Coordinates of C-alpha atoms in Angstrom, one line a residue:
A1 CA -152.9 -48.8 -59.2
A2 CA -149.6 -48.5 -57.6
R3 CA -150.1 -44.9 -56.5
T4 CA -153.6 -45.8 -55.1
K5 CA -152.2 -48.8 -53.1
S6 CA -149.3 -46.4 -51.8
A7 CA -152.0 -43.9 -50.8
D8 CA -153.9 -46.5 -49.0
V9 CA -151.0 -47.7 -47.2
E10 CA -149.9 -44.2 -46.1
R11 CA -153.4 -43.7 -44.8
A12 CA -153.4 -46.7 -42.8
D13 CA -149.9 -46.0 -41.4
S14 CA -151.0 -42.6 -40.4
G15 CA -154.0 -43.9 -38.5
I16 CA -156.6 -41.7 -40.3
G17 CA -159.8 -43.8 -41.0
Q18 CA -162.6 -43.2 -43.4
M19 CA -164.7 -41.4 -40.6
A20 CA -162.0 -39.1 -39.5
A21 CA -161.3 -38.2 -43.2
R22 CA -165.0 -37.3 -43.6
K23 CA -165.0 -35.5 -40.5
W24 CA -162.0 -33.3 -41.4
R25 CA -163.4 -32.5 -44.9
N26 CA -166.7 -31.2 -43.2
R27 CA -164.8 -29.0 -40.9
A28 CA -162.8 -27.7 -43.7
S29 CA -165.9 -27.0 -45.8
E30 CA -167.4 -25.2 -42.8
T31 CA -164.3 -23.2 -42.3
L32 CA -164.4 -22.2 -46.1
S33 CA -168.0 -21.2 -45.8
S34 CA -167.3 -19.0 -42.6
L35 CA -164.5 -17.4 -44.7
K36 CA -166.7 -16.4 -47.7
A37 CA -169.5 -15.2 -45.0
W38 CA -166.8 -13.0 -43.5
E39 CA -165.6 -11.7 -46.8
A40 CA -169.2 -11.1 -47.9
H41 CA -169.6 -9.0 -44.6
R42 CA -166.1 -7.4 -44.1
P43 CA -166.0 -4.0 -42.7
C44 CA -166.2 -0.9 -44.9
T45 CA -162.8 0.7 -45.0
D46 CA -164.4 4.2 -44.6
C47 CA -166.9 3.9 -42.0
G48 CA -166.3 0.5 -40.6
E49 CA -169.8 -0.8 -40.9
R50 CA -170.6 -4.3 -42.4
D51 CA -173.3 -3.7 -45.1
L52 CA -171.2 -4.4 -48.1
P53 CA -172.6 -5.9 -51.3
V54 CA -172.0 -9.6 -51.8
E55 CA -170.5 -9.1 -55.2
T56 CA -166.7 -9.3 -55.1
D57 CA -166.0 -9.8 -58.7
V58 CA -162.7 -8.0 -59.3
Q59 CA -163.4 -7.8 -63.0
N60 CA -166.6 -5.9 -62.5
C61 CA -165.6 -3.7 -59.6
N62 CA -162.3 -2.1 -58.7
Q63 CA -160.8 -3.8 -55.6
R64 CA -160.3 -0.5 -53.7
R65 CA -163.9 0.3 -54.2
A66 CA -165.1 -3.3 -53.3
D67 CA -164.1 -2.6 -49.8
L68 CA -166.5 0.2 -49.4
C69 CA -170.2 -0.1 -48.4
E70 CA -172.7 1.4 -50.9
K71 CA -173.1 4.5 -48.7
C72 CA -169.3 5.4 -48.6
R73 CA -169.2 4.8 -52.4
K74 CA -171.7 7.3 -52.9
R75 CA -170.1 9.6 -50.5
R76 CA -166.6 9.3 -52.3
T77 CA -168.3 10.0 -55.6
E78 CA -170.0 13.1 -54.2
R79 CA -166.6 14.2 -52.7
K80 CA -164.7 13.9 -55.8
E81 CA -167.4 16.0 -57.7
S82 CA -167.2 18.5 -55.1
V83 CA -163.5 18.8 -55.2
L84 CA -163.6 18.9 -59.1
E85 CA -166.1 21.6 -59.0
F86 CA -164.0 23.7 -56.6
V87 CA -160.9 23.4 -58.8
N88 CA -163.0 24.1 -62.0
T89 CA -164.9 27.1 -60.8
E90 CA -161.5 28.6 -59.5
A91 CA -160.4 28.1 -63.1
S92 CA -163.5 29.8 -64.4
Y93 CA -163.0 32.6 -61.9
G94 CA -159.5 33.2 -63.2
E95 CA -160.5 33.4 -66.7
D96 CA -163.0 36.1 -65.9
L97 CA -160.1 38.1 -64.1
R98 CA -158.0 37.6 -67.4
I99 CA -161.0 39.1 -69.3
I100 CA -161.0 42.0 -67.2
K101 CA -157.3 42.7 -67.5
E102 CA -156.8 41.7 -71.2
E103 CA -160.0 42.8 -72.8
F104 CA -160.8 46.0 -70.7
Y105 CA -158.0 47.3 -68.7
L106 CA -155.1 47.1 -71.1
P107 CA -157.0 48.2 -74.1
M108 CA -158.4 51.3 -72.2
Q109 CA -154.9 51.9 -70.9
A110 CA -153.3 51.8 -74.3
A111 CA -155.9 53.9 -76.0
G112 CA -155.7 56.5 -73.3
L113 CA -159.3 56.4 -72.5
L114 CA -158.9 56.9 -69.0
S115 CA -156.0 58.1 -66.7
Q116 CA -154.1 55.7 -64.5
E117 CA -155.7 57.2 -61.4
Q118 CA -159.2 56.4 -63.1
L119 CA -158.1 53.0 -64.1
L120 CA -157.0 52.2 -60.4
G121 CA -160.2 53.5 -59.0
I122 CA -162.3 51.3 -61.3
F123 CA -160.3 48.1 -61.4
S124 CA -158.9 48.3 -57.7
N125 CA -156.3 45.7 -57.0
I126 CA -157.2 43.4 -59.8
Q127 CA -153.7 42.6 -60.5
E128 CA -153.3 41.4 -56.8
L129 CA -156.3 39.0 -57.2
I130 CA -154.9 37.7 -60.6
D131 CA -151.7 36.6 -59.1
L132 CA -153.5 35.0 -56.1
N133 CA -155.8 33.0 -58.3
E134 CA -152.8 31.8 -60.4
N135 CA -150.9 30.7 -57.4
F136 CA -153.9 29.2 -55.9
L137 CA -154.9 27.3 -59.1
E138 CA -151.5 25.9 -59.7
I139 CA -151.3 24.2 -56.4
L140 CA -154.7 22.8 -56.7
Q141 CA -154.1 21.4 -60.0
E142 CA -150.9 19.9 -58.9
E143 CA -153.0 18.2 -56.1
I144 CA -155.4 16.8 -58.6
D145 CA -152.7 15.7 -61.1
Q146 CA -150.6 14.0 -58.2
A147 CA -153.6 12.1 -57.0
F148 CA -154.5 10.7 -60.5
D149 CA -150.8 9.8 -61.0
Q150 CA -150.6 7.8 -57.9
G151 CA -154.0 5.9 -58.9
D152 CA -156.2 7.8 -56.6
D153 CA -159.2 8.1 -58.7
D154 CA -161.5 9.2 -56.0
L155 CA -159.1 12.1 -55.2
M156 CA -159.1 11.1 -51.3
T157 CA -155.4 12.2 -51.1
V158 CA -156.5 15.9 -52.2
C159 CA -156.8 18.2 -49.3
I160 CA -158.5 21.3 -50.3
G161 CA -158.8 22.6 -46.7
E162 CA -154.8 22.4 -46.1
V163 CA -154.3 24.3 -49.4
F164 CA -157.0 26.9 -48.6
L165 CA -155.4 27.7 -45.3
E166 CA -152.1 28.1 -46.9
F167 CA -153.5 30.7 -49.1
V168 CA -155.5 32.4 -46.4
N169 CA -153.8 35.6 -46.9
M170 CA -155.8 36.1 -50.2
L171 CA -158.9 37.0 -48.0
P172 CA -157.6 40.4 -47.2
A173 CA -157.1 41.1 -50.8
F174 CA -160.8 40.1 -51.5
Q175 CA -161.7 42.6 -48.7
T176 CA -159.8 45.4 -50.3
Y177 CA -161.5 44.8 -53.5
C178 CA -165.0 44.4 -52.0
L179 CA -164.8 47.6 -49.9
Q180 CA -163.9 49.6 -53.1
Q181 CA -166.6 47.9 -55.3
S182 CA -169.2 50.8 -54.5
S183 CA -166.8 53.6 -55.4
S184 CA -165.6 51.7 -58.4
V185 CA -169.1 51.4 -59.9
N186 CA -170.1 54.9 -59.2
M187 CA -166.8 56.1 -60.9
L188 CA -167.4 54.0 -64.1
N189 CA -171.0 55.4 -64.3
A190 CA -169.9 58.9 -64.1
L191 CA -167.2 58.5 -66.4
E192 CA -169.5 56.5 -69.0
K193 CA -171.8 59.5 -69.2
E194 CA -168.8 62.0 -69.5
K195 CA -166.5 60.4 -72.0
E196 CA -168.2 59.2 -75.2
L197 CA -165.2 57.3 -76.6
L198 CA -165.4 55.3 -73.3
R199 CA -169.0 54.6 -73.8
I200 CA -168.5 53.4 -77.5
F201 CA -165.7 51.3 -76.4
L202 CA -167.8 49.4 -73.8
N203 CA -170.8 49.0 -76.1
V204 CA -168.7 47.6 -78.9
S205 CA -166.9 45.3 -76.7
Q206 CA -170.1 43.7 -75.3
N207 CA -171.8 43.2 -78.7
D208 CA -168.8 42.2 -80.9
N209 CA -166.3 40.6 -78.6
T210 CA -167.1 37.0 -78.3
A211 CA -164.7 36.4 -75.5
L212 CA -167.1 38.6 -73.2
R213 CA -170.3 36.3 -73.8
R214 CA -172.3 39.5 -74.3
M215 CA -171.5 40.5 -70.7
N216 CA -170.7 44.1 -69.8
L217 CA -167.8 45.5 -67.7
R218 CA -169.9 45.8 -64.5
S219 CA -170.7 41.9 -64.6
F220 CA -167.2 41.1 -64.8
L221 CA -166.1 43.4 -62.1
M222 CA -168.5 41.5 -59.9
A223 CA -166.7 38.2 -60.4
P224 CA -164.4 38.6 -57.0
L225 CA -167.5 39.2 -55.0
Q226 CA -169.3 36.3 -56.3
R227 CA -166.3 34.1 -55.9
V228 CA -165.5 35.0 -52.3
T229 CA -169.1 34.5 -51.3
K230 CA -169.1 31.1 -53.1
Y231 CA -166.2 29.6 -51.0
P232 CA -168.1 28.5 -47.9
L233 CA -170.7 27.0 -50.1
L234 CA -168.3 24.9 -52.0
L235 CA -166.3 24.2 -48.7
S236 CA -169.5 22.9 -47.2
R237 CA -170.2 20.4 -50.1
I238 CA -166.8 18.9 -49.7
I239 CA -167.2 18.7 -45.8
K240 CA -170.5 17.1 -46.2
A241 CA -169.0 14.3 -48.3
T242 CA -165.7 14.0 -46.1
T243 CA -165.7 11.5 -43.5
E244 CA -164.7 12.9 -40.0
Y245 CA -161.6 10.6 -40.1
H246 CA -160.3 12.1 -43.1
P247 CA -157.1 13.9 -42.3
D248 CA -158.4 17.1 -44.3
H249 CA -161.7 17.2 -42.3
G250 CA -160.4 19.8 -39.6
S251 CA -158.7 21.9 -42.0
L252 CA -161.9 22.0 -44.2
R253 CA -163.8 23.2 -41.2
E254 CA -161.4 25.8 -40.1
A255 CA -161.1 27.1 -43.6
K256 CA -164.9 27.5 -43.9
S257 CA -165.0 29.2 -40.6
R258 CA -162.2 31.6 -41.7
I259 CA -163.8 32.7 -44.8
E260 CA -167.0 33.3 -43.1
S261 CA -165.5 35.3 -40.3
H262 CA -164.0 37.5 -43.2
L263 CA -167.2 38.0 -45.0
E264 CA -168.7 39.0 -41.7
H265 CA -165.7 41.5 -41.0
I266 CA -166.3 43.0 -44.7
N267 CA -170.1 43.4 -44.0
M268 CA -169.1 45.3 -40.9
K269 CA -166.7 47.4 -42.7
T270 CA -169.3 48.4 -45.4
K271 CA -171.7 49.4 -42.8
Q272 CA -169.1 51.6 -41.0
E273 CA -168.4 53.3 -44.3
G274 CA -172.0 54.0 -45.0
N275 CA -172.5 51.7 -47.8
T276 CA -176.0 50.0 -48.3
W277 CA -175.0 46.7 -50.0
T278 CA -173.6 43.7 -48.0
L279 CA -172.4 40.2 -48.9
R280 CA -174.2 37.1 -48.0
S281 CA -174.7 37.0 -44.4
F282 CA -173.8 34.0 -42.2
R283 CA -175.1 32.7 -39.1
Q284 CA -172.9 34.4 -36.3
D285 CA -171.6 32.6 -33.2
S286 CA -169.3 33.5 -30.4
K287 CA -166.2 31.9 -32.3
K288 CA -166.9 33.9 -35.6
K289 CA -167.3 37.0 -33.5
R290 CA -164.0 36.3 -32.0
E291 CA -162.4 35.7 -35.2
V292 CA -163.8 39.1 -36.7
I293 CA -162.2 40.8 -33.7
N294 CA -159.0 39.2 -34.4
I295 CA -159.2 40.2 -38.2
E296 CA -159.6 43.9 -37.1
M297 CA -156.8 43.9 -34.7
R298 CA -154.5 42.1 -37.3
E299 CA -155.3 45.1 -39.7
T300 CA -154.8 47.7 -37.0
A301 CA -151.4 46.1 -36.2
L302 CA -150.4 45.8 -40.0
K303 CA -151.4 49.6 -40.6
T304 CA -149.3 50.6 -37.5
V305 CA -145.9 48.7 -38.4
G306 CA -146.4 49.4 -42.3
W307 CA -145.1 45.8 -43.1
L308 CA -146.2 43.9 -46.4
R309 CA -148.9 41.5 -45.6
E310 CA -147.3 38.7 -47.3
E311 CA -144.2 39.0 -45.3
T312 CA -146.0 39.2 -41.9
R313 CA -146.6 36.3 -39.8
F314 CA -148.9 36.5 -36.7
V315 CA -147.1 34.3 -34.1
M316 CA -149.5 34.9 -31.2
E317 CA -152.4 37.1 -30.3
G318 CA -154.9 37.3 -27.5
P319 CA -155.6 38.9 -24.1
L320 CA -152.9 39.5 -21.6
Q321 CA -152.6 41.6 -18.3
L322 CA -150.1 44.3 -18.4
A323 CA -148.6 46.3 -15.5
Q324 CA -145.7 48.9 -15.4
P325 CA -143.7 48.6 -12.1
P326 CA -142.7 51.9 -10.5
D327 CA -139.4 50.4 -9.6
G328 CA -137.1 47.4 -9.7
Q329 CA -138.2 46.0 -6.2
W330 CA -141.5 44.5 -7.4
V331 CA -140.2 41.1 -7.5
K332 CA -139.4 40.9 -3.9
K333 CA -142.7 42.5 -3.0
G334 CA -144.7 40.2 -5.3
S335 CA -146.9 40.5 -8.4
K336 CA -149.8 41.0 -6.1
T337 CA -148.7 44.8 -5.5
L338 CA -148.8 45.6 -9.2
K339 CA -151.9 47.1 -10.7
F340 CA -152.8 45.1 -13.9
Q341 CA -155.0 46.3 -16.8
N342 CA -156.4 44.0 -19.7
M343 CA -154.7 44.5 -22.9
Q344 CA -154.9 42.9 -26.5
V345 CA -151.4 41.8 -27.4
L346 CA -150.1 40.6 -30.8
L347 CA -146.7 39.3 -31.6
L348 CA -145.8 40.0 -35.2
V349 CA -142.7 38.7 -37.0
N350 CA -141.6 40.1 -40.4
M351 CA -140.0 37.3 -42.5
K352 CA -138.2 37.4 -45.7
R353 CA -139.8 35.4 -48.6
V354 CA -137.7 32.6 -49.8
S355 CA -139.7 31.9 -53.0
E356 CA -142.0 33.9 -55.1
S357 CA -144.1 31.0 -56.2
S358 CA -146.0 30.6 -53.1
L359 CA -147.7 33.1 -50.6
E360 CA -146.4 30.9 -47.6
S361 CA -143.1 29.0 -48.0
A362 CA -142.9 25.7 -46.1
E363 CA -139.3 26.9 -45.1
P364 CA -139.8 30.6 -43.7
G365 CA -137.0 32.7 -44.3
P366 CA -134.8 34.8 -41.8
V367 CA -136.5 36.9 -39.5
K368 CA -136.1 40.7 -40.2
D369 CA -137.9 42.2 -37.4
A370 CA -140.4 41.3 -34.6
V371 CA -142.6 43.6 -32.7
L372 CA -145.1 43.4 -29.8
V373 CA -148.2 45.5 -30.5
L374 CA -150.4 46.5 -27.5
I375 CA -154.0 47.4 -28.1
R376 CA -156.5 48.6 -25.6
D377 CA -159.8 46.9 -25.5
K378 CA -162.4 48.1 -27.8
N379 CA -163.7 51.5 -27.1
N380 CA -166.5 53.4 -29.1
G381 CA -166.3 50.7 -31.7
K382 CA -162.6 51.2 -32.6
F383 CA -159.2 49.7 -31.2
H384 CA -156.6 52.2 -30.1
L385 CA -152.9 51.5 -29.4
L386 CA -151.3 51.8 -26.0
R387 CA -148.1 53.2 -27.4
E388 CA -146.0 52.5 -30.3
P389 CA -144.9 48.9 -30.9
L390 CA -142.3 47.3 -28.9
R391 CA -139.4 46.2 -31.0
L392 CA -138.1 42.9 -29.8
S393 CA -134.5 43.8 -31.2
N394 CA -134.4 46.5 -28.5
C395 CA -135.9 44.5 -25.6
I396 CA -134.8 41.8 -22.9
V397 CA -137.3 39.3 -21.6
S398 CA -136.7 37.5 -18.3
T399 CA -138.7 35.7 -15.5
D400 CA -138.2 35.1 -12.0
P401 CA -138.7 31.7 -10.2
D402 CA -140.2 33.5 -7.3
C403 CA -143.0 34.9 -9.6
D404 CA -143.5 32.3 -12.3
D405 CA -146.9 33.5 -13.2
T406 CA -145.5 36.6 -14.8
F407 CA -142.6 37.7 -16.9
E408 CA -140.9 41.1 -17.6
L409 CA -140.0 42.8 -20.7
I410 CA -137.8 45.6 -20.5
E411 CA -137.2 48.2 -23.4
I412 CA -133.6 49.3 -23.5
R413 CA -133.2 52.8 -21.5
R414 CA -137.0 53.2 -21.7
E415 CA -139.8 51.3 -20.1
A416 CA -140.4 47.9 -18.2
F417 CA -143.5 45.8 -18.6
V418 CA -144.9 42.7 -16.5
F419 CA -147.2 40.4 -18.4
R420 CA -149.3 37.7 -17.3
D421 CA -152.2 35.5 -18.6
S422 CA -155.1 34.2 -16.6
D423 CA -153.7 30.6 -17.5
R424 CA -150.0 30.1 -16.2
A425 CA -149.1 27.6 -19.0
R426 CA -150.3 30.2 -21.6
T427 CA -148.2 32.8 -19.7
H428 CA -145.1 30.6 -20.1
H429 CA -145.7 29.9 -23.7
W430 CA -146.0 33.8 -24.6
F431 CA -142.7 34.2 -22.7
R432 CA -140.9 31.5 -24.5
Q433 CA -142.1 33.0 -27.9
I434 CA -141.2 36.6 -27.2
R435 CA -137.7 35.5 -25.6
R436 CA -137.0 33.2 -28.9
Y437 CA -137.5 36.3 -31.4
S438 CA -135.8 38.8 -29.0
R439 CA -132.8 36.6 -28.9
E440 CA -132.6 36.3 -32.6
L441 CA -132.6 40.0 -33.3
G442 CA -130.0 42.6 -32.2
S443 CA -126.3 42.5 -32.8
W444 CA -125.5 43.8 -29.3
K445 CA -127.0 40.7 -27.8
K446 CA -124.6 38.5 -29.6
R447 CA -121.6 40.5 -28.2
R448 CA -123.1 40.9 -24.6
N449 CA -125.1 37.9 -24.3
A450 CA -128.1 39.8 -23.5
L451 CA -127.3 40.1 -19.9
P452 CA -129.3 42.5 -18.1
N453 CA -126.9 43.5 -15.5
I454 CA -124.8 44.7 -18.5
M455 CA -127.0 46.5 -20.7
I456 CA -129.5 47.8 -18.3
S457 CA -128.0 50.2 -15.9
T458 CA -128.0 53.9 -15.3
P459 CA -126.1 55.9 -18.0
H460 CA -122.8 57.1 -17.2
T461 CA -119.9 58.3 -19.1
R462 CA -116.3 56.6 -19.4
P463 CA -113.2 58.5 -19.0

């Protein structure tokens, strides 16, 4: 009774009457209803739409998934299934590669059924594919495990596209295997007819070895071809289930474009070599055609310099205009007096590998060498080099304020070249990249500070 009396007195002192109190309670009730209505129609965290279900029971629905609309819930589920399918099929493909090596290659080698040259002709670069698969699968599995450890049950933090682009050097290895597939099968057929022990071994293995699932050697040798053609399909499924705002969306599309371009390039090579078989074809567009041309130019450049693929980095590539000035007075006369010709130019850097565990280390090693490869525009279906590669360790790169649309590259005691791009900003970018690597190489530059007036001069003998 005392408390009630005190409350009445306090209410009277505050000046809030019964009408005001009732009005306040009504307004508070309306506000609470509005909050519940907003909660029921809060925007989806993935797409921003407001068609969420009214149910918000935390016990029946995980809070993270309660913030999603029904469409995005389904999309996340499809994305998770597609990501797991990508990883699981990569593991199955790796198991088939292991069977090729352990159940066929090694026993045939140990028994002396075939010579080393014959084994290489049949199994090609299978060991390279095994190493690539093991490294690729290890990184993928780490991504999956880390996502689960962090409570990401939907695997939204797993970026398949970024991982694929890090291992993009595995695509030329697939190309090597695919181009040799026809000759490998023909050699296997001929040797099986010729060698009775080989024929008996293959028949017994297929019928009695449970690890082979009653499949013959030819079926397993098709595994790399089947795998490389399945990558675009698997990536397409992940792309379809990945919202465009996801950080991996752009990488997924680039990875899909890169693998499709390589497949088109493999098909082009098979036709040039007279083979009748082709891999699964894809719709060609101008971007893919340009990428196919770039792949062919990279192969030409690698073959010319003789570097290992995993130690080579393509810094820049593309068309440039080139001129060779007859004398040193061209700057005063202006670049308009020079005769330029179109050229495909590639800037290659040879990097030391820091770690053997991955194909591309996050921290690249020191630069061993850098070259500029000059390729003429395609003629009669083939690329031709203008000259041997320009080694930047023997070059000086400079520019002149009066001709800021060009830059000059001087090869010590040999030739001088003037380059320019149709876009002035890109010309400056080429200049900065070439100058960067030319300064890092060449011990003479540290002593002489790379001054043209010291190093570039007519030869003379000292007394």
